[in-house]
Short mmCIF file of C-alpha atoms in Angstrom, two decimals:
data_model
loop_
_atom_site.label_atom_id
_atom_site.label_comp_id
_atom_site.label_asym_id
_atom_site.label_seq_id
_atom_site.Cartn_x
_atom_site.Cartn_y
_atom_site.Cartn_z
CA UNK A 1 85.51 160.39 133.14
CA UNK A 2 84.16 161.26 129.66
CA UNK A 3 87.36 162.31 127.91
CA UNK A 4 85.59 162.70 124.58
CA UNK A 5 83.20 165.25 126.08
CA UNK A 6 86.05 167.29 127.56
CA UNK A 7 87.94 167.16 124.30
CA UNK A 8 84.89 168.53 122.47
CA UNK A 9 84.61 171.29 125.06
CA UNK A 10 88.27 172.17 124.44
CA UNK A 11 87.62 172.34 120.72
CA UNK A 12 84.68 174.67 121.34
CA UNK A 13 87.01 176.96 123.36
CA UNK A 14 89.93 176.48 120.99
CA UNK A 15 89.84 180.11 119.84
CA UNK A 16 90.54 181.37 123.37
CA UNK A 17 93.42 178.97 123.65
CA UNK A 18 94.78 180.12 120.30
CA UNK A 19 94.56 183.78 121.33
CA UNK A 20 96.73 183.20 124.38
CA UNK A 21 99.02 180.92 122.43
CA UNK A 22 99.55 183.55 119.77
CA UNK A 23 99.94 186.18 122.45
CA UNK A 24 102.65 184.21 124.27
CA UNK A 25 104.35 183.16 121.05
CA UNK A 26 104.41 186.70 119.67
CA UNK A 27 105.66 188.10 122.96
CA UNK A 28 108.32 185.42 123.36
CA UNK A 29 109.59 185.70 119.79
CA UNK A 30 109.56 189.49 119.90
CA UNK A 31 111.36 189.60 123.25
CA UNK A 32 113.90 187.04 122.06
CA UNK A 33 114.54 189.16 119.01
CA UNK A 34 114.50 192.59 120.62
CA UNK A 35 116.21 192.00 123.95
CA UNK A 36 119.69 193.50 123.70
CA UNK A 37 122.68 191.23 123.85
CA UNK A 38 124.39 191.20 127.23
CA UNK A 39 128.16 190.72 127.39
CA UNK A 40 129.67 189.58 130.66
CA UNK A 41 133.37 190.14 131.29
CA UNK A 42 135.12 188.92 134.40
CA UNK A 43 138.46 189.14 136.17
CA UNK A 44 139.98 186.77 138.72
CA UNK A 45 142.07 187.94 141.70
CA UNK A 46 143.87 185.99 144.41
CA UNK A 47 144.74 186.95 147.98
CA UNK A 48 148.43 186.24 148.60
CA UNK A 49 149.76 185.63 152.09
CA UNK A 50 152.54 187.64 153.74
CA UNK A 51 155.83 187.75 151.86
CA UNK A 52 157.85 187.80 155.10
CA UNK A 53 157.44 185.01 157.70
CA UNK A 54 155.38 186.19 160.65
CA UNK A 55 157.86 184.89 163.23
CA UNK A 56 160.54 187.17 161.76
CA UNK A 57 158.54 190.35 161.17
CA UNK A 58 154.77 190.43 161.49
CA UNK A 59 152.36 192.94 160.04
CA UNK A 60 150.12 194.80 162.47
CA UNK A 61 147.06 194.40 160.20
CA UNK A 62 144.95 191.57 161.61
CA UNK A 63 141.96 191.90 159.26
CA UNK A 64 141.11 188.60 157.60
CA UNK A 65 141.05 188.48 153.81
CA UNK A 66 137.33 187.70 153.60
CA UNK A 67 136.48 190.46 156.05
CA UNK A 68 138.63 192.97 154.15
CA UNK A 69 137.01 191.97 150.86
CA UNK A 70 133.55 192.44 152.35
CA UNK A 71 134.51 195.92 153.55
CA UNK A 72 135.97 196.79 150.14
CA UNK A 73 132.88 195.45 148.35
CA UNK A 74 130.54 197.59 150.45
CA UNK A 75 132.67 200.67 149.82
CA UNK A 76 132.67 200.08 146.07
CA UNK A 77 128.90 199.52 145.96
CA UNK A 78 128.06 202.73 147.78
CA UNK A 79 125.56 205.08 146.17
CA UNK A 80 128.11 207.81 145.43
CA UNK A 81 130.63 205.34 144.01
CA UNK A 82 128.14 203.68 141.68
CA UNK A 83 126.78 207.00 140.39
CA UNK A 84 130.33 208.17 139.70
CA UNK A 85 131.06 204.89 137.90
CA UNK A 86 127.92 205.28 135.75
CA UNK A 87 128.88 208.85 134.82
CA UNK A 88 132.53 208.08 134.10
CA UNK A 89 131.77 205.21 131.71
CA UNK A 90 128.38 206.52 130.50
CA UNK A 91 126.84 203.14 131.22
CA UNK A 92 123.34 204.55 130.69
CA UNK A 93 124.28 206.85 127.89
CA UNK A 94 125.61 210.41 127.88
CA UNK A 95 124.14 212.89 130.36
CA UNK A 96 120.87 214.25 128.99
CA UNK A 97 120.10 211.25 126.79
CA UNK A 98 116.58 209.77 126.81
CA UNK A 99 117.70 206.57 128.48
CA UNK A 100 119.59 208.48 131.16
CA UNK A 101 116.66 210.80 131.85
CA UNK A 102 114.28 207.89 132.15
CA UNK A 103 116.13 206.50 135.17
CA UNK A 104 116.33 208.05 138.61
CA UNK A 105 119.56 207.84 140.63
CA UNK A 106 118.00 205.19 142.85
CA UNK A 107 117.16 203.07 139.82
CA UNK A 108 120.70 203.48 138.48
CA UNK A 109 122.18 202.34 141.79
CA UNK A 110 119.82 199.36 142.01
CA UNK A 111 120.53 198.29 138.45
CA UNK A 112 124.30 198.57 138.86
CA UNK A 113 124.25 196.54 142.05
CA UNK A 114 122.35 193.87 140.14
CA UNK A 115 124.80 193.89 137.22
CA UNK A 116 128.02 193.97 139.28
CA UNK A 117 128.99 190.61 140.70
CA UNK A 118 131.85 190.39 143.22
CA UNK A 119 132.16 186.85 144.51
CA UNK A 120 134.70 185.48 147.00
CA UNK A 121 135.59 181.80 147.23
CA UNK A 122 138.08 179.80 149.26
CA UNK A 123 139.61 180.84 152.57
CA UNK A 124 139.13 178.68 155.66
CA UNK A 125 136.82 175.73 155.05
CA UNK A 126 134.52 174.13 157.60
CA UNK A 127 137.04 171.40 158.29
CA UNK A 128 139.71 173.97 159.12
CA UNK A 129 141.72 173.44 155.94
CA UNK A 130 143.20 176.58 154.44
CA UNK A 131 142.33 177.25 150.81
CA UNK A 132 143.38 180.02 148.49
CA UNK A 133 141.03 183.00 148.58
CA UNK A 134 139.88 183.90 145.07
CA UNK A 135 137.85 186.94 144.04
CA UNK A 136 135.82 186.95 140.83
CA UNK A 137 134.59 190.30 139.49
CA UNK A 138 132.03 190.34 136.66
CA UNK A 139 129.85 192.98 134.99
CA UNK A 140 127.04 192.68 132.47
CA UNK A 141 126.76 195.33 129.75
CA UNK A 142 125.31 195.59 126.22
CA UNK A 143 128.76 196.47 124.90
CA UNK A 144 131.67 194.02 125.29
CA UNK A 145 134.33 196.70 125.65
CA UNK A 146 132.24 198.57 128.23
CA UNK A 147 131.89 195.36 130.24
CA UNK A 148 135.67 194.81 130.26
CA UNK A 149 136.42 198.47 131.07
CA UNK A 150 134.03 198.52 134.03
CA UNK A 151 135.42 195.24 135.41
CA UNK A 152 139.00 196.52 135.14
CA UNK A 153 137.98 199.73 136.90
CA UNK A 154 136.37 197.77 139.73
CA UNK A 155 139.49 195.59 139.99
CA UNK A 156 141.65 198.72 140.17
CA UNK A 157 139.45 200.08 142.95
CA UNK A 158 139.70 196.77 144.84
CA UNK A 159 143.50 196.81 144.64
CA UNK A 160 143.73 200.47 145.65
CA UNK A 161 141.25 200.18 148.50
CA UNK A 162 142.98 197.07 149.81
CA UNK A 163 146.32 198.90 149.89
CA UNK A 164 144.69 201.96 151.47
CA UNK A 165 142.91 199.81 154.04
CA UNK A 166 146.03 197.94 155.11
CA UNK A 167 148.29 201.01 155.08
CA UNK A 168 145.64 202.98 156.93
CA UNK A 169 145.38 200.36 159.67
CA UNK A 170 149.18 200.08 159.96
CA UNK A 171 149.56 203.88 159.98
CA UNK A 172 146.87 204.35 162.62
CA UNK A 173 148.48 201.66 164.77
CA UNK A 174 151.87 203.37 164.52
CA UNK A 175 150.32 206.78 165.21
CA UNK A 176 148.51 205.44 168.27
CA UNK A 177 151.57 203.86 169.85
CA UNK A 178 153.76 206.87 169.02
CA UNK A 179 151.29 209.12 170.82
CA UNK A 180 151.10 206.61 173.69
CA UNK A 181 154.90 206.61 174.05
CA UNK A 182 154.96 210.42 174.13
CA UNK A 183 152.17 210.52 176.72
CA UNK A 184 153.83 207.93 178.96
CA UNK A 185 157.17 209.71 178.60
CA UNK A 186 155.58 212.91 179.88
CA UNK A 187 153.96 210.99 182.73
CA UNK A 188 157.30 209.38 183.62
CA UNK A 189 159.04 212.76 183.64
CA UNK A 190 156.33 214.19 185.89
CA UNK A 191 156.53 211.19 188.23
CA UNK A 192 160.32 211.42 188.34
CA UNK A 193 160.05 215.08 189.28
CA UNK A 194 157.62 214.20 192.09
CA UNK A 195 159.96 211.49 193.38
CA UNK A 196 163.01 213.77 193.24
CA UNK A 197 161.21 216.62 195.03
CA UNK A 198 159.99 214.24 197.75
CA UNK A 199 163.48 212.78 198.31
CA UNK A 200 165.06 216.22 198.45
CA UNK A 201 162.40 217.42 200.90
CA UNK A 202 162.84 214.37 203.17
CA UNK A 203 166.51 213.73 202.56
CA UNK A 204 167.25 212.99 206.27
CA UNK A 205 164.18 210.74 206.75
CA UNK A 206 164.37 208.28 203.88
CA UNK A 207 164.19 204.51 204.48
CA UNK A 208 167.53 203.74 202.83
CA UNK A 209 169.44 205.67 205.55
CA UNK A 210 167.38 204.40 208.48
CA UNK A 211 169.96 201.86 209.69
CA UNK A 212 172.75 204.42 209.46
CA UNK A 213 170.76 206.93 211.53
CA UNK A 214 169.96 204.29 214.12
CA UNK A 215 173.67 203.54 214.35
CA UNK A 216 174.36 207.24 214.79
CA UNK A 217 171.70 207.41 217.49
CA UNK A 218 173.23 204.49 219.37
CA UNK A 219 176.75 205.99 219.11
CA UNK A 220 175.54 209.38 220.37
CA UNK A 221 173.70 207.77 223.26
CA UNK A 222 176.88 205.87 224.18
CA UNK A 223 178.88 209.06 223.98
CA UNK A 224 176.30 210.82 226.14
CA UNK A 225 176.70 208.16 228.81
CA UNK A 226 180.47 208.48 228.57
CA UNK A 227 180.24 212.25 228.98
CA UNK A 228 178.12 211.76 232.08
CA UNK A 229 180.75 209.51 233.61
CA UNK A 230 183.61 211.86 232.67
CA UNK A 231 181.76 214.86 234.07
CA UNK A 232 181.14 212.99 237.31
CA UNK A 233 184.84 212.12 237.57
CA UNK A 234 185.92 215.70 236.85
CA UNK A 235 183.46 217.19 239.37
CA UNK A 236 184.62 214.68 241.95
CA UNK A 237 188.24 215.57 241.30
CA UNK A 238 187.48 219.29 241.52
CA UNK A 239 185.68 218.87 244.82
CA UNK A 240 188.64 216.90 246.26
CA UNK A 241 191.15 219.52 245.19
CA UNK A 242 189.12 222.33 246.73
CA UNK A 243 188.47 220.38 249.95
CA UNK A 244 192.15 219.45 250.27
CA UNK A 245 193.29 223.01 249.78
CA UNK A 246 190.73 224.38 252.25
CA UNK A 247 191.62 221.86 254.98
CA UNK A 248 195.42 221.79 254.63
CA UNK A 249 196.11 225.13 253.00
CA UNK A 250 198.44 223.34 250.64
CA UNK A 251 198.03 222.04 247.07
CA UNK A 252 199.54 218.64 246.81
CA UNK A 253 200.88 217.97 243.39
CA UNK A 254 201.74 221.58 242.78
CA UNK A 255 205.25 220.46 241.81
CA UNK A 256 203.84 218.08 239.25
CA UNK A 257 203.42 220.84 236.67
CA UNK A 258 199.80 220.19 235.87
CA UNK A 259 198.52 220.51 232.27
CA UNK A 260 197.70 223.91 230.93
CA UNK A 261 194.14 224.62 229.72
CA UNK A 262 195.32 224.39 226.12
CA UNK A 263 196.87 221.00 226.81
CA UNK A 264 193.67 219.83 228.48
CA UNK A 265 191.59 221.11 225.59
CA UNK A 266 193.94 219.39 223.13
CA UNK A 267 193.53 216.14 225.06
CA UNK A 268 189.72 216.51 225.00
CA UNK A 269 189.77 217.31 221.29
CA UNK A 270 191.80 214.21 220.57
CA UNK A 271 189.37 212.08 222.59
CA UNK A 272 186.43 213.51 220.64
CA UNK A 273 188.30 212.99 217.35
CA UNK A 274 188.97 209.36 218.21
CA UNK A 275 185.32 208.79 219.09
CA UNK A 276 184.07 210.60 215.97
CA UNK A 277 186.28 208.50 213.72
CA UNK A 278 184.64 205.38 215.05
CA UNK A 279 181.16 206.73 214.27
CA UNK A 280 181.36 209.17 211.35
CA UNK A 281 182.63 208.69 207.82
CA UNK A 282 185.89 210.24 206.69
CA UNK A 283 184.05 212.83 204.59
CA UNK A 284 181.71 214.01 207.37
CA UNK A 285 181.92 217.78 208.03
CA UNK A 286 182.01 217.37 211.82
CA UNK A 287 185.00 215.01 211.60
CA UNK A 288 186.90 217.46 209.44
CA UNK A 289 186.08 220.31 211.85
CA UNK A 290 187.44 218.32 214.84
CA UNK A 291 190.63 217.47 212.94
CA UNK A 292 191.17 221.16 212.10
CA UNK A 293 190.63 222.25 215.74
CA UNK A 294 192.95 219.51 217.05
CA UNK A 295 195.72 220.55 214.65
CA UNK A 296 195.34 224.23 215.60
CA UNK A 297 195.39 223.43 219.33
CA UNK A 298 198.44 221.19 218.88
CA UNK A 299 200.30 224.13 217.31
CA UNK A 300 199.35 226.38 220.25
CA UNK A 301 200.48 223.81 222.85
CA UNK A 302 203.76 223.33 221.00
CA UNK A 303 204.44 227.08 221.19
CA UNK A 304 203.61 227.16 224.91
CA UNK A 305 205.91 224.23 225.65
CA UNK A 306 208.77 226.01 223.84
CA UNK A 307 208.41 229.13 225.98
CA UNK A 308 209.79 229.58 229.53
CA UNK A 309 207.14 229.65 232.26
CA UNK A 310 207.69 232.15 235.12
CA UNK A 311 205.78 233.65 237.93
CA UNK A 312 205.28 237.23 238.87
CA UNK A 313 206.69 238.77 242.13
CA UNK A 314 204.59 238.04 245.21
CA UNK A 315 202.58 235.35 243.45
CA UNK A 316 201.69 232.21 245.38
CA UNK A 317 202.88 229.24 243.28
CA UNK A 318 200.57 226.80 245.06
CA UNK A 319 197.55 229.00 244.48
CA UNK A 320 198.46 229.40 240.83
CA UNK A 321 198.70 225.64 240.40
CA UNK A 322 195.31 225.14 242.08
CA UNK A 323 193.71 227.77 239.93
CA UNK A 324 195.25 226.23 236.85
CA UNK A 325 193.88 222.82 237.80
CA UNK A 326 190.44 224.19 238.61
CA UNK A 327 190.41 226.26 235.43
CA UNK A 328 191.37 223.15 233.45
CA UNK A 329 188.60 221.11 235.09
CA UNK A 330 186.06 223.89 234.60
CA UNK A 331 187.10 224.19 230.94
CA UNK A 332 186.66 220.48 230.43
CA UNK A 333 183.27 220.55 232.17
CA UNK A 334 182.17 223.48 230.02
CA UNK A 335 183.33 221.76 226.85
CA UNK A 336 181.52 218.59 227.88
CA UNK A 337 178.39 220.59 228.58
CA UNK A 338 178.51 222.11 225.12
CA UNK A 339 179.12 218.71 223.64
CA UNK A 340 176.16 217.33 225.61
CA UNK A 341 173.90 220.02 224.18
CA UNK A 342 175.08 219.25 220.68
CA UNK A 343 174.52 215.52 221.22
CA UNK A 344 171.02 216.14 222.61
CA UNK A 345 170.21 218.32 219.61
CA UNK A 346 171.50 215.65 217.26
CA UNK A 347 169.53 212.96 219.10
CA UNK A 348 166.35 215.02 218.85
CA UNK A 349 166.86 215.52 215.13
CA UNK A 350 167.66 211.84 214.61
CA UNK A 351 164.60 210.78 216.60
CA UNK A 352 162.40 213.10 214.53
CA UNK A 353 163.74 211.69 211.26
CA UNK A 354 163.44 208.11 212.51
CA UNK A 355 159.84 208.73 213.59
CA UNK A 356 159.02 210.28 210.20
CA UNK A 357 160.64 207.44 208.23
CA UNK A 358 157.69 204.94 208.33
CA UNK A 359 155.26 207.52 206.89
CA UNK A 360 157.79 208.59 204.30
CA UNK A 361 158.40 204.93 203.45
CA UNK A 362 154.70 204.36 202.75
CA UNK A 363 154.42 207.46 200.58
CA UNK A 364 157.69 206.70 198.80
CA UNK A 365 156.65 203.10 198.08
CA UNK A 366 153.32 204.30 196.68
CA UNK A 367 155.08 206.76 194.38
CA UNK A 368 157.64 204.14 193.36
CA UNK A 369 154.83 201.69 192.57
CA UNK A 370 153.18 204.29 190.37
CA UNK A 371 156.50 204.98 188.72
CA UNK A 372 157.20 201.26 188.20
CA UNK A 373 153.74 200.77 186.66
CA UNK A 374 154.28 203.74 184.36
CA UNK A 375 157.70 202.40 183.47
CA UNK A 376 156.25 199.01 182.58
CA UNK A 377 153.59 200.66 180.42
CA UNK A 378 156.22 202.83 178.77
CA UNK A 379 158.49 199.87 177.98
CA UNK A 380 155.53 197.92 176.59
CA UNK A 381 154.47 200.92 174.49
CA UNK A 382 158.01 201.29 173.14
CA UNK A 383 158.05 197.62 172.14
CA UNK A 384 154.63 197.95 170.54
CA UNK A 385 155.75 201.05 168.67
CA UNK A 386 158.74 199.17 167.32
CA UNK A 387 156.41 196.39 166.16
CA UNK A 388 154.06 198.97 164.63
CA UNK A 389 156.98 200.60 162.80
CA UNK A 390 157.96 197.23 161.36
CA UNK A 391 154.37 196.55 160.31
CA UNK A 392 154.09 199.98 158.71
CA UNK A 393 157.27 199.39 156.71
CA UNK A 394 155.97 195.97 155.61
CA UNK A 395 152.68 197.44 154.39
CA UNK A 396 154.35 200.40 152.67
CA UNK A 397 156.62 197.97 150.81
CA UNK A 398 153.60 195.73 150.00
CA UNK A 399 155.27 192.76 151.68
CA UNK A 400 152.21 191.86 153.74
CA UNK A 401 149.02 190.20 152.62
CA UNK A 402 148.05 191.54 149.21
CA UNK A 403 145.62 191.03 146.34
CA UNK A 404 146.98 190.38 142.86
CA UNK A 405 145.32 189.91 139.49
CA UNK A 406 145.47 186.42 138.02
CA UNK A 407 143.37 187.11 134.96
CA UNK A 408 142.49 190.56 133.72
CA UNK A 409 139.16 191.28 132.07
CA UNK A 410 139.02 191.28 128.27
CA UNK A 411 136.17 192.17 125.94
CA UNK A 412 134.13 188.98 125.28
CA UNK A 413 133.58 187.96 121.68
CA UNK A 414 130.18 186.35 122.29
CA UNK A 415 127.24 187.55 124.38
CA UNK A 416 126.38 185.58 127.46
CA UNK A 417 122.67 186.40 127.35
CA UNK A 418 119.86 186.38 126.44
CA UNK A 419 119.24 182.77 125.46
CA UNK A 420 116.91 183.60 122.59
CA UNK A 421 115.69 180.04 121.82
CA UNK A 422 114.89 179.52 125.46
CA UNK A 423 112.99 182.81 125.63
CA UNK A 424 110.99 181.93 122.52
CA UNK A 425 110.15 178.47 123.87
CA UNK A 426 109.22 180.02 127.21
CA UNK A 427 106.87 182.43 125.41
CA UNK A 428 105.14 179.61 123.52
CA UNK A 429 104.88 177.45 126.64
CA UNK A 430 103.61 180.36 128.70
CA UNK A 431 100.96 181.28 126.12
CA UNK A 432 99.79 177.67 125.89
CA UNK A 433 99.61 177.39 129.67
CA UNK A 434 97.67 180.63 129.98
CA UNK A 435 95.28 179.56 127.20
CA UNK A 436 94.63 176.19 128.76
CA UNK A 437 94.16 177.76 132.18
CA UNK A 438 91.70 180.28 130.73
CA UNK A 439 89.66 177.51 129.04
CA UNK A 440 89.56 175.49 132.25
CA UNK A 441 88.51 178.57 134.20
CA UNK A 442 85.66 179.29 131.76
CA UNK A 443 84.35 175.76 132.01
CA UNK A 444 84.54 175.76 135.78
CA UNK A 445 82.50 178.96 135.88
CA UNK A 446 79.91 177.63 133.34
CA UNK A 447 77.04 175.79 135.11
CA UNK A 448 74.72 175.35 132.12
CA UNK A 449 73.26 171.97 131.07
CA UNK A 450 75.17 170.54 128.11
CA UNK A 451 74.70 166.74 128.29
CA UNK A 452 71.74 164.35 128.85
CA UNK A 453 73.39 163.23 132.05
CA UNK A 454 73.16 166.82 133.31
CA UNK A 455 69.35 166.64 132.88
CA UNK A 456 69.20 163.48 134.91
CA UNK A 457 71.53 164.82 137.64
CA UNK A 458 70.00 168.30 137.99
CA UNK A 459 66.32 167.89 136.94
CA UNK A 460 65.72 164.17 137.39
CA UNK A 461 64.45 163.88 133.75
CA UNK A 462 65.41 161.09 131.38
CA UNK A 463 65.34 162.50 127.81
CA UNK A 464 64.30 160.38 124.78
CA UNK A 465 66.88 162.15 122.59
CA UNK A 466 68.99 165.34 122.28
CA UNK A 467 69.74 167.73 119.41
CA UNK A 468 72.91 169.79 119.26
CA UNK A 469 73.05 173.53 118.46
CA UNK A 470 73.34 173.88 114.70
CA UNK A 471 74.84 177.17 113.41
CA UNK A 472 74.13 178.52 109.95
CA UNK A 473 76.97 178.82 107.41
CA UNK A 474 76.91 182.59 107.83
CA UNK A 475 77.31 182.34 111.58
CA UNK A 476 80.19 179.94 111.13
CA UNK A 477 81.96 182.29 108.71
CA UNK A 478 81.49 185.31 110.97
CA UNK A 479 82.79 183.41 113.98
CA UNK A 480 85.86 182.21 112.12
CA UNK A 481 86.53 185.71 110.75
CA UNK A 482 86.36 187.21 114.26
CA UNK A 483 88.72 184.57 115.62
CA UNK A 484 91.18 185.05 112.73
CA UNK A 485 91.05 188.82 113.03
CA UNK A 486 91.68 188.60 116.76
CA UNK A 487 94.64 186.29 116.24
CA UNK A 488 96.12 188.58 113.58
CA UNK A 489 95.58 191.61 115.79
CA UNK A 490 97.32 189.95 118.70
CA UNK A 491 100.14 188.70 116.47
CA UNK A 492 100.76 192.21 115.13
CA UNK A 493 99.93 194.36 118.17
CA UNK A 494 102.14 192.54 120.64
CA UNK A 495 105.39 192.84 118.64
CA UNK A 496 104.53 196.44 117.67
CA UNK A 497 103.83 197.36 121.29
CA UNK A 498 107.01 195.75 122.56
CA UNK A 499 109.02 197.49 119.84
CA UNK A 500 107.55 200.85 120.78
CA UNK A 501 108.29 200.34 124.46
CA UNK A 502 111.83 199.20 123.68
CA UNK A 503 112.65 202.13 121.46
CA UNK A 504 110.60 204.98 122.89
CA UNK A 505 109.95 204.26 126.55
CA UNK A 506 112.47 202.01 128.24
CA UNK A 507 114.47 198.87 127.44
CA UNK A 508 112.53 195.70 128.07
CA UNK A 509 115.12 194.24 130.46
CA UNK A 510 114.79 197.26 132.74
CA UNK A 511 111.00 196.99 132.61
CA UNK A 512 111.16 193.32 133.61
CA UNK A 513 113.48 194.23 136.46
CA UNK A 514 111.15 196.96 137.69
CA UNK A 515 108.21 194.61 137.57
CA UNK A 516 110.10 192.11 139.69
CA UNK A 517 111.01 194.88 142.12
CA UNK A 518 107.41 196.06 142.36
CA UNK A 519 105.96 192.65 143.10
CA UNK A 520 108.67 191.98 145.63
CA UNK A 521 110.45 189.10 143.89
CA UNK A 522 113.60 190.92 142.88
CA UNK A 523 115.54 187.97 144.28
CA UNK A 524 114.42 185.99 141.24
CA UNK A 525 116.60 188.23 139.07
CA UNK A 526 119.67 186.09 139.62
CA UNK A 527 117.77 182.91 138.77
CA UNK A 528 116.21 184.55 135.74
CA UNK A 529 119.58 185.78 134.53
CA UNK A 530 121.15 182.37 134.98
CA UNK A 531 118.27 180.75 133.06
CA UNK A 532 118.57 183.25 130.22
CA UNK A 533 122.30 182.75 129.76
CA UNK A 534 123.55 180.57 127.01
#
């Protein structure tokens, strides 16, 4: 490689290199001088855990700190919120100013989102260890006091929105369970009414009285058999008395003073009362009725026994005794017949209720299951409401998880950017790189013959000697004047143009940001900002 030849070529193109070098140097120095100072103020917050142990009284807010901070961050960086923030603090000047008119609302929102930095660190690490959750809020502004004021406003919004978020969740939880308790209470009342109406409608056919009714049925069937036997005995006795009187004409036992009908009825009533007491409870209406009838009949019999019995003239004493006996037997048979009818009626009713009991049992169990399920849900809802009330009180007293300020934002005394020496050096380096690249590009595009070796390689001719191009002194002076004039023009025009744009059109930092946005590399803004900081 002929380094001397390439060096001579570079010297021939040195004026192009110098133009780009001057261009980059002038632009870098001008930008370093004219870019406004950026002050960055920041505040540090910490997420504190619950003030009351969770096993004693737990909050109903289950949102993790990092998740809550992400929600709060998105709410703060909404379009409406950022535009309101810009207007309240006049970040882009008063309404109607040239700078404010030069930016659309979308550009304001984009620029504010770039300048506001809300960063969360800590929390649960990958290894499962619990670390303190810290929140750092920073804002870049050309005025130090404006930077601190905006950061403090954002911190205030974070604290307020965190309280609102937690209280809102706790309040909604309490409201939900309160409404659930009221709904389940209404459902329980309705179900209780259904159960009560069903039990009242089928009072005699419920499963809890089934055994008692079967006992009643057995007792009545036993009594029915006993009545059959007693009726058979009485009919047999009546037939014997009538047969004896018809065959002998006499009534044996007429002197025995047979029982009167009232005495026979009293005896029958006492038998029924004794049987009823073995079957029915003491408070049963039928038992009380039999006791009252027995007492009344006992009074009547006592009066009859106290009176003197006589016979009328011409009356046959034997016939009177037979009639009395037959009347007594007929009365007993009639009473037993009535009792049989009552027992049959009771047996029919009991059989109907016993037959209806299985169906009623199924329906009753289904309703009781529904009621038990509702009762379980109601009890659970009441417990949850009590927990929600405790959580609501905890959040209203700010005893749950909360965010506190460790370090408030103050106005910085020194700007954090731009790094003016670095910008100037970057301008010089960029101009030199562009100049060198331009020279290389020109030489790559130039295919003319400039060395004897080019004649041999391209034409196959071996020259005896070569003569260089010799310029006249006038040509040399004109060329140098053009180069110097171009360099001076670039050195003056670039700073003047940048100054005009900065003062009359738009700040240079916003122009750089728009350019990055247009070419689709807005993500380099963070890297650029970090490189330009001191």
